[in-house]
XYZ file of C-alpha atoms in Angstrom:
398
model
C 172.495 -46.253 -89.998
C 168.831 -46.771 -90.236
C 169.034 -49.125 -92.990
C 171.875 -51.033 -91.383
C 170.023 -51.391 -88.314
C 166.768 -52.768 -90.411
C 168.829 -55.266 -92.274
C 170.637 -56.480 -89.110
C 167.162 -56.826 -87.515
C 165.726 -58.915 -90.429
C 168.828 -60.822 -90.292
C 168.758 -61.846 -86.617
C 164.864 -62.668 -87.291
C 165.497 -64.930 -89.869
C 168.165 -66.616 -87.926
C 165.901 -67.080 -84.935
C 163.713 -70.289 -84.730
C 160.703 -68.049 -85.047
C 161.876 -66.590 -88.127
C 162.487 -70.232 -89.537
C 159.017 -71.092 -88.467
C 157.365 -68.025 -89.952
C 159.103 -68.923 -93.322
C 158.187 -72.580 -93.236
C 154.706 -71.711 -92.834
C 154.633 -69.201 -95.915
C 156.009 -72.038 -98.026
C 153.401 -74.260 -97.012
C 150.804 -71.350 -97.878
C 152.521 -70.710 -101.064
C 152.763 -74.462 -101.959
C 149.012 -74.880 -101.507
C 148.223 -71.768 -103.468
C 150.018 -73.082 -106.262
C 148.597 -76.540 -106.054
C 145.024 -75.143 -106.329
C 145.693 -72.835 -109.100
C 146.243 -72.918 -112.906
C 150.104 -72.941 -112.037
C 149.903 -76.757 -110.568
C 150.604 -78.712 -113.602
C 153.481 -76.514 -114.469
C 155.065 -76.818 -111.087
C 154.563 -80.623 -111.018
C 156.520 -80.919 -114.415
C 159.246 -78.645 -112.876
C 159.674 -81.069 -109.815
C 159.639 -84.082 -112.230
C 162.557 -82.447 -114.137
C 165.391 -84.871 -114.164
C 169.041 -83.772 -113.150
C 172.238 -85.373 -112.760
C 174.028 -87.896 -114.815
C 173.944 -91.483 -115.155
C 176.552 -94.147 -116.554
C 176.910 -97.893 -116.623
C 178.373 -97.895 -112.974
C 176.967 -94.567 -111.512
C 173.348 -93.655 -111.326
C 172.903 -90.168 -110.229
C 169.954 -88.942 -112.380
C 166.876 -88.234 -110.577
C 163.813 -85.613 -110.602
C 164.057 -82.310 -108.638
C 161.829 -83.525 -106.216
C 163.792 -86.530 -105.544
C 167.057 -84.712 -105.090
C 165.249 -82.445 -102.552
C 163.460 -85.449 -100.598
C 166.636 -87.874 -100.733
C 169.707 -85.399 -101.323
C 169.034 -82.094 -99.475
C 167.012 -83.809 -96.366
C 170.283 -85.844 -95.838
C 171.658 -82.786 -94.883
C 168.653 -82.050 -92.692
C 169.335 -85.319 -91.115
C 173.108 -84.615 -90.803
C 172.259 -81.549 -88.547
C 169.587 -83.475 -86.472
C 172.241 -85.984 -85.944
C 174.937 -83.404 -84.866
C 172.325 -81.911 -82.428
C 171.638 -85.461 -80.993
C 175.223 -86.390 -80.575
C 175.928 -82.924 -78.988
C 173.142 -83.307 -76.656
C 174.083 -86.808 -75.896
C 177.864 -85.878 -75.037
C 177.391 -82.449 -73.155
C 173.898 -81.338 -73.387
C 170.409 -82.230 -71.875
C 170.734 -85.968 -72.570
C 174.449 -86.186 -71.446
C 173.463 -87.681 -67.929
C 170.834 -90.002 -66.882
C 169.278 -87.766 -64.480
C 169.198 -84.948 -67.124
C 167.874 -87.374 -70.007
C 165.404 -89.366 -68.447
C 162.398 -87.395 -68.679
C 162.720 -86.071 -72.120
C 163.587 -89.499 -73.620
C 160.633 -91.278 -71.541
C 158.351 -88.419 -72.649
C 159.298 -88.751 -76.482
C 158.652 -92.678 -76.048
C 155.323 -91.892 -74.786
C 154.602 -89.507 -77.299
C 155.409 -91.567 -79.959
C 153.947 -94.940 -78.938
C 150.486 -93.645 -78.100
C 149.946 -92.022 -81.300
C 151.048 -94.894 -83.158
C 148.614 -97.217 -81.235
C 145.866 -94.679 -81.830
C 146.577 -94.814 -85.520
C 146.695 -98.638 -85.347
C 143.187 -98.600 -83.748
C 141.707 -96.993 -86.500
C 143.562 -98.730 -89.365
C 144.093 -102.106 -88.219
C 143.347 -104.670 -91.001
C 143.041 -101.547 -93.537
C 145.140 -101.204 -96.577
C 146.583 -97.899 -94.645
C 147.784 -99.952 -91.633
C 151.521 -99.398 -92.714
C 151.273 -95.865 -91.926
C 151.334 -96.331 -88.400
C 154.814 -94.232 -88.089
C 152.964 -91.100 -89.353
C 151.618 -89.730 -86.296
C 154.990 -90.556 -84.232
C 157.080 -87.479 -85.210
C 157.438 -84.058 -83.867
C 158.542 -81.301 -86.281
C 161.499 -79.724 -84.077
C 161.339 -76.296 -86.375
C 157.699 -75.797 -85.987
C 157.340 -76.785 -82.449
C 160.218 -74.571 -81.320
C 159.054 -71.722 -83.321
C 155.902 -71.570 -81.819
C 157.176 -71.813 -78.001
C 159.638 -69.351 -78.942
C 156.805 -66.766 -79.703
C 155.609 -67.215 -76.200
C 158.634 -65.642 -74.993
C 158.567 -65.072 -71.325
C 155.065 -66.270 -71.112
C 156.528 -69.745 -70.205
C 159.240 -70.854 -68.174
C 162.800 -71.158 -69.998
C 163.128 -74.634 -68.918
C 160.073 -75.760 -70.932
C 161.619 -74.598 -73.955
C 164.886 -76.824 -73.085
C 162.420 -79.672 -72.338
C 160.661 -79.300 -75.559
C 163.971 -79.191 -77.557
C 165.189 -82.221 -75.769
C 162.148 -84.172 -76.322
C 162.089 -83.249 -79.961
C 165.528 -84.308 -80.538
C 164.761 -87.609 -79.222
C 161.683 -87.767 -81.061
C 163.593 -87.336 -84.186
C 166.106 -90.178 -83.139
C 163.005 -92.382 -82.799
C 161.768 -91.405 -86.278
C 164.994 -92.125 -87.653
C 165.374 -95.593 -86.256
C 161.729 -95.995 -87.153
C 162.427 -95.282 -90.839
C 165.514 -97.210 -91.059
C 164.018 -100.296 -89.470
C 160.423 -100.216 -90.789
C 160.394 -98.088 -93.990
C 163.164 -99.324 -96.031
C 162.730 -101.360 -99.315
C 164.836 -104.713 -99.982
C 168.215 -104.564 -98.951
C 171.247 -104.843 -101.027
C 174.172 -105.903 -98.646
C 177.204 -105.156 -100.963
C 176.141 -101.401 -100.932
C 175.824 -101.548 -97.275
C 179.171 -103.074 -96.832
C 180.799 -100.383 -98.796
C 178.931 -97.789 -96.641
C 179.910 -99.532 -93.549
C 183.856 -99.524 -94.620
C 183.984 -95.728 -95.201
C 181.907 -95.527 -91.932
C 184.633 -97.455 -90.129
C 187.139 -94.988 -91.916
C 185.531 -92.022 -90.408
C 185.257 -93.460 -86.912
C 189.040 -93.993 -87.171
C 189.442 -90.127 -87.921
C 187.424 -89.595 -84.965
C 189.626 -91.759 -82.732
C 192.802 -90.175 -83.950
C 191.348 -86.619 -83.506
C 191.337 -85.615 -87.108
C 189.338 -82.055 -86.883
C 189.273 -81.238 -90.759
C 185.509 -81.205 -91.556
C 185.912 -82.261 -95.114
C 187.689 -85.422 -94.386
C 184.067 -86.427 -92.882
C 182.014 -84.557 -95.468
C 183.287 -85.997 -98.751
C 183.675 -89.535 -97.395
C 180.198 -88.748 -96.360
C 178.999 -88.089 -99.810
C 179.879 -91.767 -100.946
C 178.322 -92.938 -97.623
C 174.884 -91.200 -99.072
C 175.329 -92.796 -102.582
C 176.045 -96.238 -101.008
C 173.023 -96.154 -98.641
C 170.527 -94.589 -101.332
C 171.305 -97.862 -103.434
C 171.218 -100.200 -100.493
C 167.408 -100.104 -99.877
C 167.720 -98.072 -96.568
C 166.585 -94.374 -97.274
C 169.517 -92.231 -98.076
C 168.654 -89.594 -95.414
C 169.987 -92.086 -92.767
C 173.606 -91.520 -94.007
C 173.360 -88.053 -92.573
C 172.843 -89.194 -89.229
C 175.664 -91.839 -89.498
C 178.238 -89.332 -90.573
C 177.344 -86.985 -87.911
C 178.003 -89.668 -85.314
C 181.462 -89.849 -86.223
C 182.328 -86.173 -85.808
C 184.380 -85.258 -82.851
C 182.588 -82.991 -80.315
C 185.901 -81.943 -79.187
C 189.560 -82.571 -80.270
C 192.790 -82.490 -77.781
C 193.125 -78.835 -78.594
C 189.848 -78.056 -77.821
C 188.579 -77.385 -81.212
C 184.843 -78.783 -81.865
C 184.264 -79.898 -85.737
C 180.887 -80.755 -84.852
C 179.918 -77.810 -83.232
C 181.583 -75.800 -86.214
C 179.445 -77.812 -88.951
C 176.256 -77.293 -86.717
C 176.619 -73.634 -86.930
C 177.498 -73.784 -90.502
C 174.550 -75.759 -91.302
C 171.766 -74.328 -89.206
C 170.753 -71.256 -91.338
C 171.010 -73.259 -94.620
C 168.793 -76.326 -93.274
C 166.301 -73.773 -91.455
C 166.166 -71.044 -94.063
C 166.333 -73.081 -97.484
C 166.194 -76.981 -96.982
C 163.126 -77.398 -94.841
C 161.285 -74.514 -96.529
C 162.040 -76.184 -99.877
C 161.080 -79.593 -98.593
C 157.639 -77.877 -97.465
C 157.205 -76.209 -101.033
C 157.343 -79.429 -102.806
C 155.819 -81.951 -100.289
C 152.632 -79.512 -99.344
C 151.835 -79.442 -102.963
C 148.392 -80.825 -102.529
C 145.532 -80.081 -104.782
C 142.371 -80.392 -102.460
C 139.416 -81.810 -103.956
C 136.233 -83.261 -102.205
C 137.640 -86.735 -102.031
C 140.584 -85.657 -99.912
C 138.169 -83.532 -97.288
C 136.100 -86.512 -97.130
C 139.447 -88.439 -96.505
C 139.721 -86.414 -93.260
C 136.993 -88.837 -91.513
C 138.550 -92.161 -93.091
C 140.691 -94.562 -90.836
C 143.606 -92.947 -92.432
C 142.834 -89.070 -91.711
C 141.175 -89.789 -88.191
C 144.271 -92.033 -87.273
C 146.711 -89.150 -88.128
C 144.741 -86.163 -86.741
C 143.776 -87.965 -83.754
C 147.082 -89.508 -83.159
C 149.083 -85.886 -83.563
C 146.522 -83.931 -81.738
C 145.403 -86.036 -79.037
C 147.929 -88.886 -78.881
C 150.822 -86.734 -78.726
C 149.124 -84.861 -75.701
C 148.189 -87.755 -73.917
C 151.523 -89.742 -74.547
C 153.824 -86.835 -73.329
C 151.650 -85.682 -70.346
C 150.940 -89.546 -69.040
C 154.559 -90.610 -69.236
C 155.782 -87.335 -67.495
C 153.126 -87.747 -64.720
C 154.275 -91.599 -64.295
C 158.058 -90.243 -64.116
C 157.461 -87.427 -61.835
C 154.702 -89.511 -59.422
C 157.378 -92.561 -59.383
C 160.368 -89.873 -58.401
C 162.062 -90.934 -61.571
C 162.451 -87.347 -62.546
C 161.353 -84.008 -61.773
C 159.074 -81.315 -63.550
C 161.271 -78.616 -65.522
C 162.034 -75.523 -63.496
C 158.928 -73.314 -62.923
C 156.605 -75.515 -64.908
C 153.358 -76.982 -63.885
C 151.150 -79.751 -65.190
C 149.299 -77.344 -67.467
C 152.572 -76.325 -69.096
C 153.118 -80.234 -69.860
C 149.774 -80.359 -71.526
C 150.596 -77.389 -73.634
C 153.989 -78.873 -74.692
C 151.999 -82.025 -75.360
C 149.852 -80.183 -77.873
C 152.823 -78.657 -79.350
C 154.399 -82.272 -79.839
C 151.712 -82.946 -82.143
C 153.140 -80.682 -84.877
C 154.209 -83.822 -87.017
C 154.898 -81.852 -90.150
C 158.259 -82.451 -91.738
C 158.929 -85.796 -90.400
C 155.214 -87.098 -90.707
C 155.027 -85.940 -94.091
C 158.276 -87.717 -94.941
C 157.119 -90.788 -93.337
C 153.728 -90.510 -95.324
C 155.603 -90.665 -98.648
C 157.552 -93.770 -97.319
C 154.225 -95.589 -96.165
C 152.156 -96.119 -99.469
C 152.418 -96.663 -102.880
C 149.111 -95.396 -103.740
C 149.418 -91.748 -104.565
C 145.782 -90.854 -103.127
C 146.672 -92.359 -99.916
C 149.887 -90.077 -99.854
C 147.931 -86.999 -100.622
C 145.342 -87.757 -97.989
C 147.897 -88.550 -95.392
C 149.753 -85.191 -96.177
C 146.597 -83.272 -95.882
C 145.687 -84.975 -92.534
C 149.278 -84.214 -91.214
C 148.483 -80.715 -92.335
C 145.427 -80.354 -90.296
C 146.744 -82.215 -87.303
C 149.565 -80.060 -87.155
C 147.682 -76.950 -87.650
C 145.317 -78.118 -84.705
C 148.199 -79.053 -82.354
C 150.209 -75.536 -83.266
C 147.099 -73.471 -82.624
C 145.903 -75.426 -79.841
C 149.252 -75.516 -77.936
C 149.893 -71.807 -78.432
C 146.149 -70.756 -77.218
C 146.328 -73.033 -74.220
C 149.855 -71.897 -73.036
C 148.913 -68.173 -73.546
C 145.672 -68.695 -71.613
C 147.841 -70.326 -68.870
C 150.235 -67.492 -68.576
C 147.047 -64.817 -68.584
C 145.441 -67.218 -65.904
C 148.514 -66.993 -63.718
C 148.878 -63.082 -64.192
C 145.250 -62.955 -62.850
C 145.807 -64.659 -60.063
C 148.933 -62.986 -59.177
C 147.316 -59.397 -59.800
C 144.096 -60.403 -57.647
C 143.789 -58.713 -54.142
C 144.691 -61.016 -51.316
C 141.343 -61.785 -49.202
């Protein structure tokens, strides 16, 4: 009985956002250790191992790392797309009154870091990386705020989740519009036709998930060859799944539940393992004080906090929206800091921003430092606010 209980406890822990966040953090540590050990070259060779097949008409042979970045991450984006659609239809983004604060806060939290980055890098060869500090890593941010448990209002967690989902949508749009290569319209047309088929399935209430996933694989293939980053296919497919059919069945929720653990416990940790494999050298540490490094670190840690707080303040003071229940302004500052955990999305955009491998490595390292500062800073700040509130509450009344 004891062993069964322990197994269940471990399973529940891994299934939680806290467990996923800790696993992600462990993969980052392991990846950095490998990259700075004698195993580094062998690991890089493993990641370059070609997999798949190729014919005159079908091109599906890529290195292991590219399969993870372009293939498995499309499944991650599929899950993100499902979460966005569910929130838009029946969740925290389903009505203007509910959605206005997290939407505008996410926009402020994206624009201010981008402007800070451009302030450091305007006219520099690294100027194109302005999208890097715009992103919030939903898995890490929610894992850290979950560790705070009852020390923060439950409404604050909902606010951060909604904000991070909108942030993901903004990042997806930025990738599609500004970080895609030369477009091939024939492949886009093929993808568009299949997408219309899936929209038709939705309209007629088709609830078999495989009738969306199998055509979705072909959409991924055509988008991949069109010049738009292949992961966008995951979002496109997600938007076609019905939230509810006439009999009350929800293919979207069913697929979301099915993907949640594989994405959080396998795909995101794998992505972290292969993309934080950074060999740290003197030039890279020096790179933290270059326009590239400062733009990312200051953008994530300071820009996100200022952008989210300032936009929230304007919304509340203009009576467009109200603060989350039981939350104060110090809570919004803490959430703004947690929003600076860019990690997955920021590293992803780093790889799309530069062709120079040194810039990519410096950007990844800067994202790592900026995200750590934001994560520890947000956790410490919100913990301090909780202790301060308890101290005031327990003080004798004069």
